[in-house]
Coordinates of C-alpha atoms in Angstrom, one line a residue:
M1 CA 28.2 -24.2 2.9
E2 CA 29.3 -25.8 0.3
E3 CA 32.4 -24.4 -0.5
K4 CA 33.3 -25.0 3.2
K5 CA 32.5 -28.9 2.6
L6 CA 34.8 -28.9 -0.6
D7 CA 37.6 -27.5 1.4
V8 CA 37.5 -30.0 4.1
K9 CA 37.2 -32.6 1.7
T10 CA 40.4 -31.3 -0.3
L11 CA 42.2 -30.9 2.7
L12 CA 41.3 -34.3 3.9
G13 CA 42.5 -35.8 0.4
F14 CA 45.8 -33.8 0.3
G15 CA 46.3 -35.3 3.9
L16 CA 45.3 -38.9 2.5
I17 CA 47.9 -38.2 -0.2
G18 CA 50.8 -36.7 2.2
A19 CA 50.3 -40.0 4.3
L20 CA 50.3 -42.4 1.4
L21 CA 54.0 -40.4 0.3
I22 CA 55.1 -41.5 3.5
W23 CA 53.8 -44.9 3.5
M24 CA 55.6 -45.6 0.1
I25 CA 59.2 -43.8 1.1
Y26 CA 59.0 -45.8 4.3
N27 CA 58.1 -49.0 2.3
Q28 CA 60.7 -48.2 -0.1
T29 CA 63.4 -47.8 2.2
A30 CA 62.6 -51.8 3.3
N31 CA 63.1 -52.4 -0.3
T32 CA 66.0 -55.0 -1.2
E33 CA 68.8 -53.3 -3.5
A34 CA 67.7 -55.1 -6.5
Q35 CA 64.3 -53.6 -6.2
L36 CA 65.6 -50.5 -5.4
Q37 CA 67.4 -50.5 -9.1
E38 CA 64.4 -51.6 -10.9
E39 CA 62.4 -48.8 -9.3
E40 CA 65.4 -45.9 -10.2
K41 CA 64.5 -45.0 -14.1
K42 CA 60.8 -44.2 -12.6
E43 CA 62.4 -42.4 -9.8
Q44 CA 64.7 -40.3 -11.7
I45 CA 61.7 -39.4 -14.2
D46 CA 59.5 -38.2 -11.1
K47 CA 62.5 -36.4 -9.9
S48 CA 62.9 -34.7 -13.3
S49 CA 59.4 -33.6 -13.1
Q50 CA 59.5 -32.3 -9.7
Q51 CA 62.7 -29.9 -10.6
Q52 CA 60.5 -28.9 -13.7
L53 CA 57.9 -28.3 -11.5
T54 CA 59.8 -25.9 -9.4
E55 CA 61.5 -24.1 -12.2
T56 CA 58.3 -23.3 -13.9
N57 CA 56.4 -22.9 -10.6
A58 CA 53.9 -25.0 -12.3
A59 CA 52.8 -28.5 -12.3
I60 CA 54.2 -29.5 -15.4
V61 CA 54.0 -33.5 -16.0
E62 CA 55.5 -35.5 -18.6
K63 CA 54.3 -38.7 -17.7
D64 CA 51.0 -40.0 -16.1
T65 CA 51.6 -41.2 -12.3
T66 CA 48.6 -42.5 -10.6
V67 CA 47.6 -43.7 -6.7
S68 CA 47.3 -47.1 -6.6
D69 CA 45.4 -46.8 -3.0
S70 CA 41.9 -47.8 -3.7
V71 CA 40.7 -46.3 -0.8
T72 CA 41.8 -42.8 -2.0
L73 CA 40.8 -43.2 -5.1
S74 CA 37.6 -44.8 -4.2
Q75 CA 36.6 -41.3 -2.2
Y76 CA 37.8 -39.3 -5.2
K77 CA 35.2 -41.4 -7.4
S78 CA 32.3 -40.9 -5.1
S79 CA 32.5 -37.1 -5.8
L80 CA 34.3 -36.6 -9.2
G81 CA 33.5 -40.0 -10.8
A82 CA 35.5 -40.8 -13.7
F83 CA 37.4 -37.2 -13.2
A84 CA 38.8 -38.5 -10.1
Y85 CA 41.7 -39.4 -12.1
S86 CA 42.5 -36.0 -12.4
A87 CA 42.9 -35.7 -8.7
T88 CA 45.4 -38.2 -8.2
L89 CA 47.8 -36.7 -10.6
P90 CA 50.9 -34.7 -9.2
S91 CA 49.1 -31.7 -11.0
A92 CA 46.5 -31.7 -8.6
K93 CA 47.9 -28.7 -6.5
D94 CA 47.0 -25.1 -6.6
N95 CA 49.9 -24.1 -8.4
I96 CA 49.9 -21.8 -11.4
T97 CA 51.9 -21.9 -15.1
E98 CA 53.2 -18.7 -16.2
I99 CA 53.6 -17.8 -20.0
T100 CA 54.7 -14.0 -20.8
N101 CA 56.1 -12.2 -23.8
E102 CA 57.0 -8.7 -24.3
L103 CA 53.2 -7.0 -24.0
L104 CA 51.6 -9.6 -21.9
S105 CA 52.1 -11.8 -18.6
L106 CA 49.7 -14.6 -18.2
S107 CA 49.4 -17.0 -15.1
I108 CA 47.1 -20.1 -15.5
A109 CA 45.8 -21.8 -12.4
N110 CA 45.8 -25.8 -12.4
K111 CA 42.8 -25.8 -10.7
G112 CA 40.3 -24.7 -13.2
G113 CA 42.7 -24.2 -16.0
Y114 CA 41.5 -20.7 -16.7
I115 CA 43.4 -17.3 -16.3
K116 CA 44.0 -16.4 -13.2
T117 CA 46.4 -13.3 -14.0
A118 CA 46.6 -11.1 -16.8
T119 CA 49.1 -8.2 -16.9
L120 CA 49.8 -5.5 -19.3
N121 CA 53.7 -5.1 -18.8
N122 CA 53.7 -1.7 -20.3
F123 CA 51.1 0.1 -18.8
E124 CA 50.8 1.8 -15.2
Q125 CA 47.5 2.6 -13.7
F126 CA 46.5 6.0 -12.9
H127 CA 48.7 6.5 -9.5
K128 CA 52.0 7.1 -11.4
N129 CA 54.0 7.2 -8.5
S130 CA 52.8 4.1 -7.1
N131 CA 54.3 1.7 -10.3
E132 CA 51.7 -0.5 -10.5
I133 CA 51.2 -2.1 -13.3
V134 CA 47.7 -2.5 -15.0
S135 CA 46.1 -5.8 -14.4
L136 CA 43.0 -7.3 -16.0
I137 CA 42.9 -9.9 -14.3
K138 CA 44.3 -10.5 -10.2
D139 CA 42.9 -11.1 -7.2
N140 CA 40.1 -13.8 -8.5
N141 CA 38.3 -10.8 -10.0
A142 CA 37.8 -13.1 -13.4
N143 CA 37.0 -16.7 -14.1
L144 CA 36.2 -19.3 -16.7
N145 CA 34.4 -22.2 -15.9
L146 CA 32.7 -25.4 -18.1
Q147 CA 29.8 -26.9 -16.5
I148 CA 29.7 -30.8 -17.1
Q149 CA 27.1 -33.2 -17.1
T150 CA 28.0 -36.7 -16.4
K151 CA 25.8 -39.7 -18.1
D152 CA 26.0 -40.9 -14.2
N153 CA 24.0 -37.7 -13.3
R154 CA 26.6 -35.5 -12.0
I155 CA 27.5 -31.7 -12.4
L156 CA 31.1 -30.9 -12.1
N157 CA 32.5 -27.6 -12.5
T158 CA 36.0 -27.3 -14.2
R159 CA 36.8 -24.2 -11.8
D160 CA 36.9 -26.9 -9.1
L161 CA 38.9 -29.5 -11.1
Y162 CA 42.7 -30.4 -11.7
F163 CA 44.3 -29.6 -14.8
E164 CA 47.2 -31.2 -16.0
P165 CA 49.5 -28.7 -17.5
V166 CA 52.5 -29.1 -20.0
V167 CA 54.8 -26.2 -21.6
S168 CA 56.1 -26.6 -25.1
K169 CA 57.3 -24.2 -28.1
E170 CA 56.1 -24.3 -31.7
G171 CA 58.7 -22.3 -33.4
E172 CA 58.4 -19.1 -31.5
N173 CA 55.0 -19.5 -29.7
Q174 CA 54.5 -20.7 -26.4
V175 CA 52.1 -23.3 -25.9
L176 CA 50.5 -24.1 -22.8
T177 CA 48.0 -27.4 -22.7
M178 CA 45.9 -27.7 -19.8
R179 CA 44.1 -31.2 -19.6
L180 CA 41.5 -32.5 -17.2
K181 CA 41.9 -36.0 -17.3
A182 CA 39.3 -38.8 -16.7
G183 CA 42.1 -41.3 -17.7
P184 CA 45.3 -41.7 -19.9
Q185 CA 43.9 -40.4 -23.4
Q186 CA 40.3 -39.4 -22.0
Y187 CA 40.5 -35.3 -21.2
L188 CA 38.8 -32.2 -21.6
E189 CA 41.7 -29.7 -23.1
Y190 CA 42.3 -25.9 -22.7
R191 CA 45.4 -24.8 -25.9
Y192 CA 46.8 -21.8 -24.9
V193 CA 49.2 -20.3 -27.6
L194 CA 51.0 -16.9 -27.1
K195 CA 52.8 -15.4 -29.7
P196 CA 55.5 -13.0 -29.6
N197 CA 54.9 -9.0 -29.6
H198 CA 50.9 -10.0 -29.5
Y199 CA 48.0 -9.3 -27.1
M200 CA 46.0 -11.8 -28.7
M201 CA 46.7 -15.3 -28.1
D202 CA 45.3 -18.6 -29.6
F203 CA 42.8 -20.5 -27.5
S204 CA 41.0 -23.9 -28.2
I205 CA 38.6 -26.0 -26.0
R206 CA 38.5 -29.5 -27.1
T207 CA 37.3 -33.3 -25.8
Q208 CA 38.7 -36.3 -26.5
G209 CA 37.4 -39.7 -25.3
L210 CA 34.8 -38.3 -23.2
A211 CA 31.7 -39.7 -25.4
D212 CA 31.1 -42.5 -22.9
I213 CA 31.6 -39.9 -19.6
V214 CA 29.9 -36.8 -20.5
N215 CA 26.4 -36.2 -21.7
T216 CA 26.8 -35.1 -25.3
S217 CA 23.0 -34.4 -26.0
K218 CA 23.3 -31.4 -24.2
P219 CA 25.4 -28.3 -24.9
M220 CA 28.1 -27.8 -22.2
D221 CA 27.7 -24.1 -20.9
L222 CA 31.0 -22.2 -20.8
E223 CA 30.6 -19.0 -18.3
W224 CA 33.0 -16.1 -18.4
Q225 CA 32.7 -13.9 -15.8
L226 CA 34.9 -10.4 -14.9
K227 CA 35.1 -7.7 -12.7
A228 CA 36.6 -4.8 -14.4
Y229 CA 39.0 -2.8 -12.1
R230 CA 39.4 0.9 -12.1
N231 CA 42.8 1.8 -13.7
E232 CA 42.3 5.6 -14.1
K233 CA 42.1 8.9 -12.7
S234 CA 38.4 9.5 -12.8
V235 CA 36.4 6.3 -12.1
T236 CA 33.0 8.6 -13.2
Y237 CA 34.8 8.9 -16.7
E238 CA 36.4 5.4 -16.6
N239 CA 32.8 4.0 -15.9
R240 CA 30.9 5.8 -18.4
Y241 CA 33.2 4.1 -21.3
T242 CA 33.2 0.5 -19.5
D243 CA 30.5 -1.4 -21.5
L244 CA 30.2 -5.0 -22.8
V245 CA 30.2 -5.0 -26.5
Y246 CA 29.3 -7.9 -28.9
E247 CA 29.6 -8.8 -32.9
Y248 CA 27.0 -10.8 -33.9
E249 CA 25.1 -11.9 -37.2
D250 CA 27.9 -11.8 -39.7
G251 CA 28.6 -8.0 -38.8
K252 CA 26.5 -6.3 -37.1
D253 CA 27.7 -5.0 -33.4
D254 CA 25.9 -3.8 -30.1
D255 CA 26.5 -3.3 -26.8
L256 CA 24.2 -3.4 -23.3
G257 CA 24.7 0.3 -22.1
Q258 CA 25.1 2.2 -19.1
G259 CA 22.0 0.9 -17.2
S260 CA 22.6 -0.5 -13.4
N261 CA 21.5 -3.9 -14.5
E262 CA 21.6 -4.9 -18.3
A263 CA 20.8 -8.1 -20.1
E264 CA 20.6 -9.3 -23.8
T265 CA 20.8 -12.5 -25.6
A266 CA 22.2 -12.4 -29.1
E267 CA 22.7 -15.1 -31.8
E268 CA 25.5 -16.3 -33.8
V269 CA 28.1 -14.2 -31.6
T270 CA 31.2 -13.9 -33.0
Y271 CA 33.1 -12.0 -30.0
V272 CA 32.3 -10.9 -26.9
A273 CA 34.2 -8.0 -25.1
Y274 CA 34.5 -6.6 -21.9
K275 CA 35.6 -3.1 -23.0
Q276 CA 37.0 -1.1 -19.6
H277 CA 37.6 2.6 -21.6
F278 CA 41.3 1.9 -22.1
F279 CA 41.8 -1.5 -21.5
T280 CA 39.6 -4.5 -23.5
S281 CA 39.3 -8.2 -22.5
I282 CA 37.6 -10.2 -25.5
L283 CA 36.7 -13.7 -26.4
L284 CA 36.6 -14.3 -30.2
T285 CA 35.4 -17.8 -32.2
D286 CA 36.3 -18.9 -35.2
T287 CA 32.6 -20.8 -35.3
P288 CA 29.9 -18.5 -34.2
F289 CA 28.2 -19.2 -30.8
K290 CA 24.6 -20.0 -31.5
T291 CA 23.5 -18.2 -28.8
V292 CA 24.9 -16.2 -26.1
D293 CA 23.1 -14.4 -22.8
M294 CA 25.2 -11.5 -21.5
K295 CA 24.6 -9.4 -18.2
S296 CA 26.3 -5.9 -16.9
E297 CA 26.1 -4.8 -13.6
N298 CA 27.0 -1.1 -12.5
L299 CA 29.2 -1.3 -9.4
V300 CA 29.7 2.5 -9.1
K301 CA 26.6 3.4 -6.8
D302 CA 27.7 6.4 -5.4
E303 CA 30.1 8.8 -7.5
E304 CA 31.3 10.3 -4.7
V305 CA 33.1 7.4 -2.9
D306 CA 36.2 5.8 -4.1
T307 CA 36.3 2.4 -5.6
L308 CA 37.8 -0.6 -6.8
F309 CA 35.6 -2.0 -9.3
T310 CA 33.8 -0.2 -12.1
K311 CA 31.3 -3.0 -13.5
S312 CA 30.7 -6.8 -13.2
F313 CA 30.3 -8.6 -16.7
S314 CA 29.3 -12.4 -17.0
T315 CA 28.5 -14.3 -20.1
K316 CA 27.3 -17.5 -20.8
I317 CA 28.0 -19.7 -24.2
P318 CA 25.9 -22.9 -24.8
L319 CA 28.8 -24.9 -26.7
E320 CA 27.3 -27.7 -29.0
F321 CA 28.9 -31.2 -29.2
K322 CA 29.7 -32.5 -33.0
G323 CA 30.3 -36.4 -33.2
G324 CA 30.1 -36.7 -29.5
E325 CA 33.4 -34.1 -29.0
L326 CA 33.3 -30.4 -28.4
S327 CA 36.2 -28.8 -31.0
Y328 CA 35.9 -25.0 -30.4
N329 CA 39.0 -22.9 -31.9
M330 CA 38.7 -19.1 -30.2
N331 CA 41.4 -16.0 -29.0
W332 CA 41.6 -14.1 -26.2
Y333 CA 42.6 -10.4 -26.5
Y334 CA 44.0 -8.8 -23.0
G335 CA 45.2 -5.4 -24.6
P336 CA 44.6 -1.7 -24.5
S337 CA 41.3 -0.1 -26.5
D338 CA 43.5 1.3 -29.4
Y339 CA 41.9 1.8 -32.3
K340 CA 45.6 1.0 -34.7
I341 CA 45.9 -2.5 -32.7
L342 CA 42.6 -3.5 -32.3
N343 CA 42.0 -2.6 -35.9
S344 CA 45.4 -4.5 -37.2
Y345 CA 43.7 -8.1 -36.4
D346 CA 41.1 -7.6 -39.4
K347 CA 38.2 -9.1 -36.7
N348 CA 36.2 -5.8 -36.8
L349 CA 37.5 -5.1 -33.3
D350 CA 37.8 -1.5 -34.1
E351 CA 33.9 -1.5 -33.5
V352 CA 34.6 -2.0 -29.6
M353 CA 35.9 1.8 -29.8
P354 CA 33.3 4.2 -29.4
L355 CA 34.1 6.4 -32.3
G356 CA 30.2 7.0 -32.9
W357 CA 27.9 5.7 -35.9
G358 CA 27.8 6.3 -39.7
I359 CA 29.4 9.6 -41.0
F360 CA 30.9 10.6 -37.5
G361 CA 32.8 7.0 -37.4
W362 CA 33.8 7.5 -40.7
I363 CA 35.3 11.1 -39.8
N364 CA 37.2 9.4 -37.2
R365 CA 38.5 6.1 -38.6
Y366 CA 39.5 7.9 -41.9
V367 CA 40.2 11.5 -41.0
F368 CA 41.1 12.4 -37.4
I369 CA 42.5 9.4 -36.5
P370 CA 45.3 9.2 -39.3
L371 CA 46.1 13.2 -39.1
F372 CA 46.4 13.2 -35.5
G373 CA 48.6 10.0 -35.5
L374 CA 50.6 11.9 -38.1
L375 CA 51.1 15.0 -35.9
S376 CA 51.5 13.4 -32.5
G377 CA 54.6 11.1 -34.3
F378 CA 56.9 13.7 -34.2
I379 CA 55.7 16.3 -31.9
P380 CA 54.4 16.3 -28.2
Y381 CA 50.9 15.4 -27.6
G382 CA 49.7 19.1 -26.4
I383 CA 51.0 20.8 -29.2
A384 CA 49.6 18.3 -31.7
I385 CA 46.2 19.1 -30.3
I386 CA 46.9 22.7 -31.1
I387 CA 48.1 22.1 -34.7
F388 CA 45.4 19.7 -35.1
T389 CA 42.5 22.2 -33.8
I390 CA 44.0 24.7 -36.1
L391 CA 44.0 22.5 -38.8
I392 CA 40.0 21.8 -38.7
R393 CA 39.3 25.6 -38.1
L394 CA 41.0 26.8 -40.7
V395 CA 39.3 24.0 -43.1
M396 CA 36.2 25.0 -41.5
S397 CA 36.6 28.9 -42.4
P398 CA 34.9 28.9 -45.6
V399 CA 31.4 27.5 -43.6
T400 CA 32.0 30.1 -41.1
Y401 CA 32.6 32.6 -43.7
K402 CA 29.3 31.7 -45.2
S403 CA 27.4 31.6 -41.8
Y404 CA 28.6 35.2 -41.3
L405 CA 28.1 36.7 -44.5
S406 CA 24.2 35.3 -44.7
Q407 CA 23.7 37.1 -41.2
A408 CA 25.3 40.5 -42.7
K409 CA 22.9 40.1 -45.7
M410 CA 20.1 39.4 -43.5
K411 CA 20.9 42.4 -41.1
V412 CA 21.2 44.8 -44.1
I413 CA 17.5 43.9 -45.5
R414 CA 16.2 44.1 -42.0
P415 CA 14.4 47.5 -42.4
E416 CA 12.9 46.3 -45.5
I417 CA 11.5 43.2 -43.7
T418 CA 10.4 45.2 -41.0
E419 CA 8.5 47.4 -43.1
L420 CA 6.6 44.4 -44.8
N421 CA 5.2 43.2 -41.7
E422 CA 4.2 46.5 -40.9
K423 CA 2.4 47.1 -44.2
Y424 CA 1.0 43.3 -44.6
K425 CA 0.5 43.1 -40.5
K426 CA -3.3 42.2 -41.5
D427 CA -2.7 39.6 -44.2
P428 CA -0.1 37.0 -43.2
M429 CA 0.1 35.0 -46.6
K430 CA 0.7 38.6 -48.3
K431 CA 3.4 39.1 -45.9
Q432 CA 5.0 35.8 -46.5
Q433 CA 4.4 36.3 -50.2
E434 CA 6.5 39.6 -50.5
T435 CA 9.1 38.7 -47.8
M436 CA 9.9 35.7 -50.4
K437 CA 10.2 38.3 -53.1
L438 CA 12.3 40.7 -51.2
Y439 CA 14.8 37.6 -50.5
N440 CA 14.7 36.8 -54.2
K441 CA 15.7 39.9 -55.4
A442 CA 18.1 40.6 -52.9
G443 CA 20.1 37.0 -53.3
V444 CA 19.1 36.2 -49.6
S445 CA 18.3 33.0 -48.3
P446 CA 17.6 32.6 -44.5
M447 CA 18.1 29.1 -44.4
A448 CA 22.0 29.8 -45.8
G449 CA 23.0 31.1 -42.1
C450 CA 21.6 27.5 -40.8
L451 CA 23.3 25.4 -43.4
P452 CA 26.8 26.3 -42.4
A453 CA 26.1 25.7 -39.0
L454 CA 24.8 21.8 -39.7
M455 CA 27.3 20.9 -41.4
Q456 CA 29.8 21.3 -38.8
I457 CA 27.5 19.0 -36.4
P458 CA 29.3 16.1 -37.9
V459 CA 33.0 17.5 -37.2
F460 CA 32.1 18.5 -33.6
Y461 CA 30.4 15.4 -32.7
A462 CA 33.3 13.3 -34.1
L463 CA 35.3 15.2 -32.0
F464 CA 33.5 14.8 -29.2
Q465 CA 34.1 10.9 -29.2
F466 CA 37.5 11.3 -30.6
F467 CA 39.1 12.5 -27.7
P468 CA 37.7 10.2 -25.0
S469 CA 38.5 7.3 -27.1
Y470 CA 41.8 8.0 -28.4
F471 CA 44.3 5.8 -26.6
E472 CA 47.7 7.4 -27.0
L473 CA 46.1 10.6 -25.0
R474 CA 46.6 8.4 -21.8
Q475 CA 49.0 9.8 -19.2
K476 CA 50.4 12.2 -21.7
S477 CA 51.2 15.7 -20.1
F478 CA 50.8 19.0 -21.0
L479 CA 51.6 22.3 -19.3
W480 CA 49.3 21.4 -16.1
A481 CA 47.6 18.9 -16.8
D482 CA 49.0 15.6 -16.3
D483 CA 46.8 13.2 -18.0
L484 CA 45.4 14.6 -21.2
S485 CA 43.0 12.0 -21.3
S486 CA 41.4 12.9 -18.1
Y487 CA 40.8 15.8 -16.2
D488 CA 43.4 18.7 -15.2
S489 CA 42.6 19.2 -11.6
V490 CA 44.4 22.5 -10.4
I491 CA 42.1 22.6 -7.3
H492 CA 41.2 19.8 -5.1
L493 CA 37.9 20.2 -3.3
D494 CA 37.2 19.0 0.1
F495 CA 33.4 18.5 -0.7
Y496 CA 31.8 17.0 -3.4
I497 CA 29.3 19.6 -5.6
P498 CA 26.6 17.9 -7.7
F499 CA 27.1 17.5 -11.6
Y500 CA 30.3 19.2 -10.9
G501 CA 32.9 17.0 -8.7
N502 CA 35.2 17.3 -6.2
H503 CA 37.7 19.3 -8.1
V504 CA 38.2 22.5 -10.2
S505 CA 39.8 21.7 -13.8
L506 CA 41.1 24.9 -15.7
F507 CA 41.2 24.1 -19.4
P508 CA 36.8 23.8 -19.1
I509 CA 37.0 27.1 -17.6
L510 CA 39.8 28.7 -20.4
A511 CA 37.3 27.0 -23.0
S512 CA 34.2 28.6 -21.2
L513 CA 35.5 31.8 -21.3
A514 CA 36.2 31.6 -25.1
I515 CA 32.6 30.5 -25.8
F516 CA 31.5 33.3 -23.8
F517 CA 33.6 35.9 -25.5
Y518 CA 32.8 34.0 -29.2
M519 CA 28.4 34.1 -28.6
K520 CA 29.1 37.9 -27.2
M521 CA 30.6 39.0 -30.5
T522 CA 28.0 36.9 -32.9
T523 CA 25.1 37.0 -31.0
G524 CA 24.1 40.8 -31.4
D525 CA 24.6 40.0 -35.5
Q526 CA 22.4 37.1 -35.2
S527 CA 19.9 39.0 -33.1
M528 CA 19.6 41.8 -35.9
A529 CA 19.6 39.6 -38.6
Q530 CA 16.3 37.9 -37.5
P531 CA 13.6 40.1 -36.7
P532 CA 11.0 39.2 -34.4
Q533 CA 7.8 37.2 -36.0
E534 CA 4.5 38.2 -35.0
G535 CA 3.2 35.1 -32.6
M536 CA 6.7 33.6 -32.0
P537 CA 9.3 34.3 -29.6
D538 CA 11.9 36.6 -29.5
M539 CA 14.7 34.9 -30.8
G540 CA 17.3 37.9 -29.6
K541 CA 16.1 38.0 -26.5
I542 CA 16.9 34.0 -26.0
M543 CA 20.0 34.1 -27.6
K544 CA 21.3 36.7 -24.9
V545 CA 20.6 34.6 -22.2
M546 CA 22.1 31.9 -24.2
I547 CA 25.5 34.2 -23.9
Y548 CA 25.5 33.0 -20.3
I549 CA 23.6 29.9 -20.2
S550 CA 26.1 27.9 -22.7
P551 CA 29.4 28.7 -20.7
V552 CA 27.8 27.4 -17.7
M553 CA 27.0 24.6 -18.8
M554 CA 30.1 23.7 -20.5
L555 CA 32.0 24.1 -16.9
I556 CA 30.2 22.1 -15.4
F557 CA 29.8 19.4 -18.4
F558 CA 33.8 19.1 -19.2
N559 CA 34.9 19.6 -15.5
N560 CA 35.3 15.7 -15.3
Y561 CA 35.9 15.3 -19.0
A562 CA 39.5 14.9 -20.5
S563 CA 41.6 17.8 -20.8
G564 CA 42.2 17.2 -24.6
L565 CA 39.0 17.9 -25.3
S566 CA 38.5 21.1 -23.3
L567 CA 42.0 22.1 -24.9
Y568 CA 40.7 21.6 -28.1
Y569 CA 37.5 23.6 -27.7
F570 CA 39.6 26.5 -25.8
I571 CA 42.1 26.9 -28.9
S572 CA 39.2 26.3 -31.5
N573 CA 37.0 29.1 -29.9
L574 CA 40.2 31.5 -29.6
I575 CA 40.7 30.6 -33.5
T576 CA 37.0 31.4 -34.5
I577 CA 37.1 34.7 -32.7
G578 CA 40.1 35.5 -35.0
I579 CA 38.6 34.6 -37.7
M580 CA 35.4 36.2 -37.1
F581 CA 36.9 39.2 -36.2
V582 CA 39.0 39.4 -39.5
I583 CA 36.2 38.3 -41.7
K584 CA 33.9 41.1 -39.6
N585 CA 35.9 43.9 -40.0
Y586 CA 38.3 43.3 -43.0
I587 CA 35.9 41.0 -45.3
V588 CA 32.4 41.0 -44.9
K589 CA 31.8 44.7 -44.2
E590 CA 28.1 46.5 -44.2
D591 CA 28.5 48.9 -46.7
K592 CA 30.2 45.8 -49.1
V593 CA 27.7 43.5 -48.2
H594 CA 25.0 46.4 -49.0
A595 CA 26.3 47.4 -52.3
M596 CA 26.5 43.2 -53.2
I597 CA 22.5 43.1 -52.5
Q598 CA 21.6 46.2 -54.7
E599 CA 23.7 45.3 -57.4
H600 CA 21.6 41.5 -57.2
K601 CA 18.3 43.7 -56.8
A602 CA 19.6 45.3 -60.0
K603 CA 20.0 41.9 -62.1
P604 CA 17.1 40.6 -64.0
K605 CA 15.4 37.5 -62.0
K606 CA 14.1 34.3 -63.1
Q607 CA 12.6 31.8 -60.7
G608 CA 13.3 28.3 -61.0
K609 CA 10.5 25.5 -61.1
F610 CA 10.5 25.0 -57.4
Q611 CA 9.9 28.7 -56.9
Q612 CA 7.5 29.1 -59.6
K613 CA 5.5 26.4 -57.8
M614 CA 5.5 27.9 -54.9
Q615 CA 4.5 30.9 -55.9
A616 CA 1.7 29.5 -57.4
M617 CA 0.3 27.4 -54.4
M618 CA 0.6 30.7 -52.4
E619 CA -1.4 32.9 -54.8
Q620 CA -3.9 30.2 -55.2
A621 CA -4.3 30.0 -50.9
Q622 CA -4.4 33.9 -51.4
E623 CA -7.3 33.5 -54.0
Q624 CA -9.3 30.9 -52.1
Q625 CA -9.0 33.2 -48.6
K626 CA -10.4 36.0 -50.3
T627 CA -12.9 33.8 -51.8
K628 CA -14.0 33.0 -48.6
Q629 CA -14.0 36.4 -46.7
G630 CA -16.1 37.5 -50.0
K631 CA -18.7 34.7 -48.9
K632 CA -19.0 35.9 -45.2

């Protein structure tokens, strides 16, 4: 109801202004020729200002022009107080001012002074045939508002008030100054500075001469809201990587997570980012915000239903007065979630990218991103993924060799281990002691096969984070996949399968087949290498079941994932199968492994300090066990 009342008042104000202008025109026609000459200079200025407004599609004012009618001004003062002055200016219309560069097109509204549209000139939405450009802000999906508390106990919102726009140039930079005026030299100012070929622009908020009008004893709340538009092929996949990320306390970073409704309060915040998988809106500040309240709401209630928005973000920031005035230097970033671009600003914005924590992020930042960037610089992206995969598998091949060699050794000595298990079946301590002696004598370690596998985990996890985050794969095609950053649908289903989706992707099927044959090749050797232990589950049987479960899990899980990742796993498993075939048939033959073990047995053994301590502990435990049995 309040919004409707405000609209009526606004229309009434426009009607009164229109009536006043008609009266002024009529009065001017009745003036003498001498009076017209006196007004000629002012009229020319007004005409010049009006022409400039038409050319820029905005209200650009060179000189303050006030309404002298006391009734009209009094009516504005009853609702706006001192800021009634702003409503009397020619800029008090629902116009916009546009500033653009090669990368970004922005429209800033007179009413509210906030960015009304933000369009990325060089990117299209997921429907390529529609030619619709990616817009992070449009159709009132975002808002920026300052809540003003005046000394006469009014609470005003800048989104409802009119700013006076002035466009100027500073070298090659475009400067838009938006002023909400309480008088000729009393105003709240937003200042936008757009540089050539930059997604980042300068933004400042300051006040001048408002100490007698605004209550400066309390902070002025800055509110920023945005509903994230869907821009990608898969709403499920895009929503998974859409999040609110922020930096606080001198370089720490965190996010709100993927819950339905998330909220967080942080201190000493230096930036807040509304990340939308491949595009990001970021507010940065040179002066850390003391406290920031942030909220995120998931708008995708049913993934089976197509949706326009993914998440709704809101941030509330109290801006502190200093010396009775506001002065904050900030930046806006509207652009791609591209590691290279974000990292180039040297403001820790690369943390917005979900590249993984610790060693996983390190591998992505310093190995995978530079390597793939080098390859994709001169060959198509699909071929680059294949070569990238080959290089990684070749680097990891020594680890694969060590793992298989360990399995082969365990397989050779398995009959001796089985004999020890049978011989010392009633004495577990002695059985363990003799088994360790056998391992030491044969030069075999049961952990040797696990360590290489553990070494590969950081690489696999880093790749799992790399492909969904690498912006350059967006809308790049390869074979039947039209977008390597999204799923490669070859069949569309008229129904939705839980956890799987309403389409069939081919690369996950190929990757699942490859992992099935790889596990089929290696599982037999693994089960032969590890004899079943008494009281423990038979790992051989478990591994045989996993041969069928793992490919099915991959098929389901990767059906909605980036086809580039599925392509990597498909090629990776094919290469691994080839490497294992060569190792198994030409390098690590069973007779060679047997000879290697016999040669190692013949060498004199010297136990290390750790082995000596373990041996002593086991012997002591064995003696204690015999003593207890003797007492019984």
